Tab-separated table of C-alpha atoms in Angstrom:
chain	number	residue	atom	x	y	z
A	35	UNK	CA	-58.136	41.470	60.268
A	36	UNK	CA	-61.748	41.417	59.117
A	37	UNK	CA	-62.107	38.598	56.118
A	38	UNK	CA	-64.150	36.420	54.124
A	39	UNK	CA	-63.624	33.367	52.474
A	40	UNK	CA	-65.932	31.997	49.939
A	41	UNK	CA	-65.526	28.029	48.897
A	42	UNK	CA	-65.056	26.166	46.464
A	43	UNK	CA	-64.071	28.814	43.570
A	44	UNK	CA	-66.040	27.418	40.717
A	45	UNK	CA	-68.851	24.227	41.225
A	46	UNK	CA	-70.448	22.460	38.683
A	47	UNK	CA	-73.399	19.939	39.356
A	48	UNK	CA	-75.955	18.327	37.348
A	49	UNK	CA	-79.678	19.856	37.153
A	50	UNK	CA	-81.139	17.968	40.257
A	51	UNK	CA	-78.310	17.572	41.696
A	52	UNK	CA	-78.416	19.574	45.406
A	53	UNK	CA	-74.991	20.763	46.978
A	54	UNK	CA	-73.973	23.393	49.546
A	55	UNK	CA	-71.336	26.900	48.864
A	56	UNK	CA	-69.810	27.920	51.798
A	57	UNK	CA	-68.451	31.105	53.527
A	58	UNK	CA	-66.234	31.614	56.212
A	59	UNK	CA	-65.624	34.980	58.183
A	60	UNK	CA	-63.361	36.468	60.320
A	61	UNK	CA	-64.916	39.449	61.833
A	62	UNK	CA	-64.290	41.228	65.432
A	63	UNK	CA	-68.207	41.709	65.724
A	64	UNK	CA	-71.066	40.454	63.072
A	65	UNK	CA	-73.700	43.028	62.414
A	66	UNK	CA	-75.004	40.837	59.217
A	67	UNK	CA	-74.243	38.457	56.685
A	68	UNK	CA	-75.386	39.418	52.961
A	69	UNK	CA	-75.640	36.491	50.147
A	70	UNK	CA	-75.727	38.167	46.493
A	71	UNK	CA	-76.549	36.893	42.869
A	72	UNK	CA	-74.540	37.465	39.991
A	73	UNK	CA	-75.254	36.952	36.401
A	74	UNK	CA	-72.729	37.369	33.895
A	75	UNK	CA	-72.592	41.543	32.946
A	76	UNK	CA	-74.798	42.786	35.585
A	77	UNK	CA	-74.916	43.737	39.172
A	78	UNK	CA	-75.134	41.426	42.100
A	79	UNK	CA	-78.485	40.917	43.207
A	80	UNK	CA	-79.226	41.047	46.752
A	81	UNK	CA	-80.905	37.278	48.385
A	82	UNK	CA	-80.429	36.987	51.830
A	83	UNK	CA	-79.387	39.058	55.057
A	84	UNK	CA	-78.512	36.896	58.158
A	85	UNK	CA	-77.778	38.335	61.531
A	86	UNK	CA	-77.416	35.843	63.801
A	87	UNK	CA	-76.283	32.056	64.356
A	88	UNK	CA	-78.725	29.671	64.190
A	89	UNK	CA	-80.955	32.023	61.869
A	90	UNK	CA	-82.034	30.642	58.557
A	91	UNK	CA	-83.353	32.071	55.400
A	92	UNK	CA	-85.179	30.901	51.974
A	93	UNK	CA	-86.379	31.398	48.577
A	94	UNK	CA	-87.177	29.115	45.948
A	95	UNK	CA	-84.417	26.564	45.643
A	96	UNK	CA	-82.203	28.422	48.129
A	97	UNK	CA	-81.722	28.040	51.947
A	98	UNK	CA	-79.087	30.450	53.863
A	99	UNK	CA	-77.458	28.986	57.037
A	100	UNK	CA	-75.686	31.057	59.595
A	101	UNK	CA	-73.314	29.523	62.215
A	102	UNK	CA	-70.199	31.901	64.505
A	103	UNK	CA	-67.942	31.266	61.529
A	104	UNK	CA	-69.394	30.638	58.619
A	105	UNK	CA	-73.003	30.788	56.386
A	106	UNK	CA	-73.549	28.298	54.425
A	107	UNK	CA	-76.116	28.820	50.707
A	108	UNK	CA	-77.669	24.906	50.172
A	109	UNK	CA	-79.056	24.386	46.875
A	110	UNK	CA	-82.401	21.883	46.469
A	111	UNK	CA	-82.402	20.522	43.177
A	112	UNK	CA	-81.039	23.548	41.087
A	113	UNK	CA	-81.525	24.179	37.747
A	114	UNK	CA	-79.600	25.592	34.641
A	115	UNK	CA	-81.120	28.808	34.949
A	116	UNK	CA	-79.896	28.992	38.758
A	117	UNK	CA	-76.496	29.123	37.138
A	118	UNK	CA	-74.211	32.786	38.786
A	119	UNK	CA	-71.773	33.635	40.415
A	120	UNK	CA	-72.562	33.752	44.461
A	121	UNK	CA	-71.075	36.312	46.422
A	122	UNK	CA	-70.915	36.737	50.198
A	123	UNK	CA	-70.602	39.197	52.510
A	124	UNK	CA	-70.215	40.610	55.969
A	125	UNK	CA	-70.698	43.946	57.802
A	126	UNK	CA	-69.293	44.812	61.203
A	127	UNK	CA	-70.175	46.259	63.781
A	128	UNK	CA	-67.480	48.653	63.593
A	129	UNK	CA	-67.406	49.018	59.879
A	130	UNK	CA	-69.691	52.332	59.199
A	131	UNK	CA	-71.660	50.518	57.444
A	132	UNK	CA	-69.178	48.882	54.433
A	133	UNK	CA	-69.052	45.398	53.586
A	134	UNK	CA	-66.283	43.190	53.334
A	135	UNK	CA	-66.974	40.623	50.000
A	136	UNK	CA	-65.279	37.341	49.431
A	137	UNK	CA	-64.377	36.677	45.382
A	138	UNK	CA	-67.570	34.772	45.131
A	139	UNK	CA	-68.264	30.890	44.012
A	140	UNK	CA	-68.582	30.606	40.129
A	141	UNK	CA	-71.646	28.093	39.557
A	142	UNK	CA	-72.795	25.802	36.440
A	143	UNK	CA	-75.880	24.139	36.600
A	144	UNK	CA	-75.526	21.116	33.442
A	145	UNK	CA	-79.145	20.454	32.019
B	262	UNK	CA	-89.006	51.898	39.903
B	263	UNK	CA	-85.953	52.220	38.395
B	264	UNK	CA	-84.003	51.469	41.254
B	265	UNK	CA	-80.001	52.257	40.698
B	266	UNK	CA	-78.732	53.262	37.276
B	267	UNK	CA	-75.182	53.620	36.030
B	268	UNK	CA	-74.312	55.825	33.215
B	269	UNK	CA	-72.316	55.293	30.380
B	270	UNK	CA	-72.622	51.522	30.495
B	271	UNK	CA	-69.231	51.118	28.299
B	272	UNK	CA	-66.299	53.566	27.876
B	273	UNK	CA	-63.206	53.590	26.315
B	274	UNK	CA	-60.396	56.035	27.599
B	275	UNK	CA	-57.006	56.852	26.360
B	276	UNK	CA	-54.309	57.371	29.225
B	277	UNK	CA	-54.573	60.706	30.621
B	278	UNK	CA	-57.835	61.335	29.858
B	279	UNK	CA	-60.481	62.052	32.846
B	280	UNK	CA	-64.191	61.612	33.430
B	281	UNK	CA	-67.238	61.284	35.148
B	282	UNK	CA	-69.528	58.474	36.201
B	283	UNK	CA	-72.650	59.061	37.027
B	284	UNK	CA	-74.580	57.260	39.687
B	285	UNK	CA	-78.424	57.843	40.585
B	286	UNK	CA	-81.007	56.258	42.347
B	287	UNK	CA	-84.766	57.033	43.150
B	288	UNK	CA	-84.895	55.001	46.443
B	289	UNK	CA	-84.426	57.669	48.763
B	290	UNK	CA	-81.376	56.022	50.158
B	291	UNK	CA	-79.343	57.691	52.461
B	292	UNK	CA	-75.610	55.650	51.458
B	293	UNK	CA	-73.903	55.239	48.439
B	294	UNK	CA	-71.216	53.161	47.282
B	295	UNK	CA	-68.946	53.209	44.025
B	296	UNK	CA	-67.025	49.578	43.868
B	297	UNK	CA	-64.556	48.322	41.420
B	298	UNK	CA	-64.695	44.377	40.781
B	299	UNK	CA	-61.550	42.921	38.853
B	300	UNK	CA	-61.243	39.034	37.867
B	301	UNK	CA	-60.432	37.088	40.885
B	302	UNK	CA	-60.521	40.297	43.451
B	303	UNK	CA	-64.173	40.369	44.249
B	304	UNK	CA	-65.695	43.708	44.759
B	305	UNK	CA	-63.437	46.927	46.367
B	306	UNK	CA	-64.863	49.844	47.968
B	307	UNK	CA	-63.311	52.854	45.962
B	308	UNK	CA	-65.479	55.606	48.061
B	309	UNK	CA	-68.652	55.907	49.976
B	310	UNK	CA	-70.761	58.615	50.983
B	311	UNK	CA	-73.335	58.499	54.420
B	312	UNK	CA	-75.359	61.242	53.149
B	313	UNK	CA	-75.692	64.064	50.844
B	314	UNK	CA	-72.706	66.133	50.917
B	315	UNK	CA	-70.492	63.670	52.601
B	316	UNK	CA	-67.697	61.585	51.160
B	317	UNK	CA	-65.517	59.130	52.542
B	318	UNK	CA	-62.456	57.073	51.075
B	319	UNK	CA	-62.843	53.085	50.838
B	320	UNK	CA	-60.442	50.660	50.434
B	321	UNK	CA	-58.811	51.703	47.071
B	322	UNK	CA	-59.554	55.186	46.625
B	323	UNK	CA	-56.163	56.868	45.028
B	324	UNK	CA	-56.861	58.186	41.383
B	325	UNK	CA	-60.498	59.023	42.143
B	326	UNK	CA	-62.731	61.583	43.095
B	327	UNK	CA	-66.306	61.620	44.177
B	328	UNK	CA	-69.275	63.941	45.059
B	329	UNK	CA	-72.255	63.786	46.141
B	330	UNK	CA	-74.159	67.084	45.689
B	331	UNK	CA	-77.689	65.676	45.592
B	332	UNK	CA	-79.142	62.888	47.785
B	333	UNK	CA	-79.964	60.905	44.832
B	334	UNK	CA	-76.935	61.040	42.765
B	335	UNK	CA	-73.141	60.127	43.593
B	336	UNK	CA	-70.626	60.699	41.029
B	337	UNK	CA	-67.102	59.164	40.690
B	338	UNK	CA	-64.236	60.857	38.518
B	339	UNK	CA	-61.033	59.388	37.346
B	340	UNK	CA	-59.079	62.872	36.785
B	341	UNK	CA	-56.292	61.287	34.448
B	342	UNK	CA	-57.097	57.537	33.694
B	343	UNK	CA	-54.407	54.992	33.819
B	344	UNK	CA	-54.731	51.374	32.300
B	345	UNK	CA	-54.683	50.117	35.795
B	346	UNK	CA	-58.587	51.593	36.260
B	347	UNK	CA	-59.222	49.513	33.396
B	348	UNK	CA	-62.394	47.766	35.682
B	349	UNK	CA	-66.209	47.202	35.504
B	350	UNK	CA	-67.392	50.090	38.062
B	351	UNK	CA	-70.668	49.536	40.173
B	352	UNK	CA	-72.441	51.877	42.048
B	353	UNK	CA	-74.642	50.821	44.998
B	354	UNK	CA	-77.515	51.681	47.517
B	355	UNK	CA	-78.589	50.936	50.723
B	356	UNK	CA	-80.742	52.231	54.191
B	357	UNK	CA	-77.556	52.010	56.902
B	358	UNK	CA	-78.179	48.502	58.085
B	359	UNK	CA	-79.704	46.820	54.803
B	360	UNK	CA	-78.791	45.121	51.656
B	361	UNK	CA	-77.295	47.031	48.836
B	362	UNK	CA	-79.002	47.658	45.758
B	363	UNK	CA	-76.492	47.901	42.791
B	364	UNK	CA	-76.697	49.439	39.518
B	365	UNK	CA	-75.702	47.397	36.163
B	366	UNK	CA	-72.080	48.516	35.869
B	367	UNK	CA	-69.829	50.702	34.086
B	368	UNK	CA	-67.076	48.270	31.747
B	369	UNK	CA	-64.158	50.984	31.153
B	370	UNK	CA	-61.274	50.617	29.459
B	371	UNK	CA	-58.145	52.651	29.705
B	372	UNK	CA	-55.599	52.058	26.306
């Protein structure tokens, strides 16, 4: 069965202070792996698509890693306003296009 | 570019009561998505639709109903509401093989 993962729930780090989220998959064939924003009351916001391992992606303070079984989102230095909820997610090849999402990791940036 | 919109943003239902979502976006996407994301669940595909006039059920689609009559609008109807669709509804967009775009959300409440 086709499933994500996403770890730890809930993270909270010091402005400055860099860490990694991390999400695992189980999937028969990977056609991409999606990394989403999402503030409190709004939609996720897409950041990152990664399609194979080995690929890497970033923007600002974020850098997307992609391995056979799991992505991983590192964090440089964050800061309060970098505070969301991450969500990740995969699409098969075999999937018609639909994503399967893992419950996301909740994180607090402390100024 | 107003990307995805959601309409009404809030709603309050009594039990047995029905209506209509509206979804629309000016992207000229061909697939559209109606989720429902529940504390601790992450995000569940309710129904999806590959192109105007096609519909297709998702992972939780019993109670619901969707159409999609134009290309840039996707509707999803709760025919007699039940406190169990009490959710935050989002619609979303995408080419076949991209990122989704998502609207804001619809908070409903069923009492």
């Amino acid at each position: 069965e086709d499933q994500v993962t996403q770890s730890p729930e809930a993270l909270r780090l010091q402005e400055g202070e860099s860490s990694s989220l991390n999400c695992s998959y189980t999937v028969s064939g990977l056609r991409g792996l999606f990394w989403y924003r999402q503030d409190p009351g709004k939609g996720p916001e897409f950041l990152f698509t990664l399609y194979s391992a080995g690929e890497e992606k970033e923007k600002e303070r974020l850098k997307a890693t992609l391995t056979k079984k799991e992505s991983f989102l590192h964090i440089t230095a964050p800061k309060p306003e970098d505070s969301a909820t991450y969500l990740c997610a995969v699409q098969a090849l075999d999937s018609n296009y639909q994503l399967i999402w893992g419950a996301g990791t909740k994180l607090i940036i402390k100024p | 570019n107003a990307g995805v919109t959601q309409t009404p943003k809030f709603r309050v239902l009594k039990t047995g009561q029905s209506m209509t979502l509206l979804c629309a976006q000016d992207m000229n996407h061909e697939y559209m998505y109606w989720y429902r994301q529940d504390p601790g669940m992450g995000l569940r595909l309710i129904h999806y639709s590959v192109g105007e006039g096609t519909t297709a059920k998702g992972e939780v689609p019993d109670g619901y109903n969707v159409s999609r009559l134009k290309k840039q609008n996707f509707l999803l109807g709760l025919e007699s509401a039940a406190p169990s669709q009490t959710s935050v509804y989002f619609c979303a967009s995408s080419y076949s093989y991209s990122g989704y775009t998502f609207g804001s959300g619809t908070r409903l409440t069923v009492v």
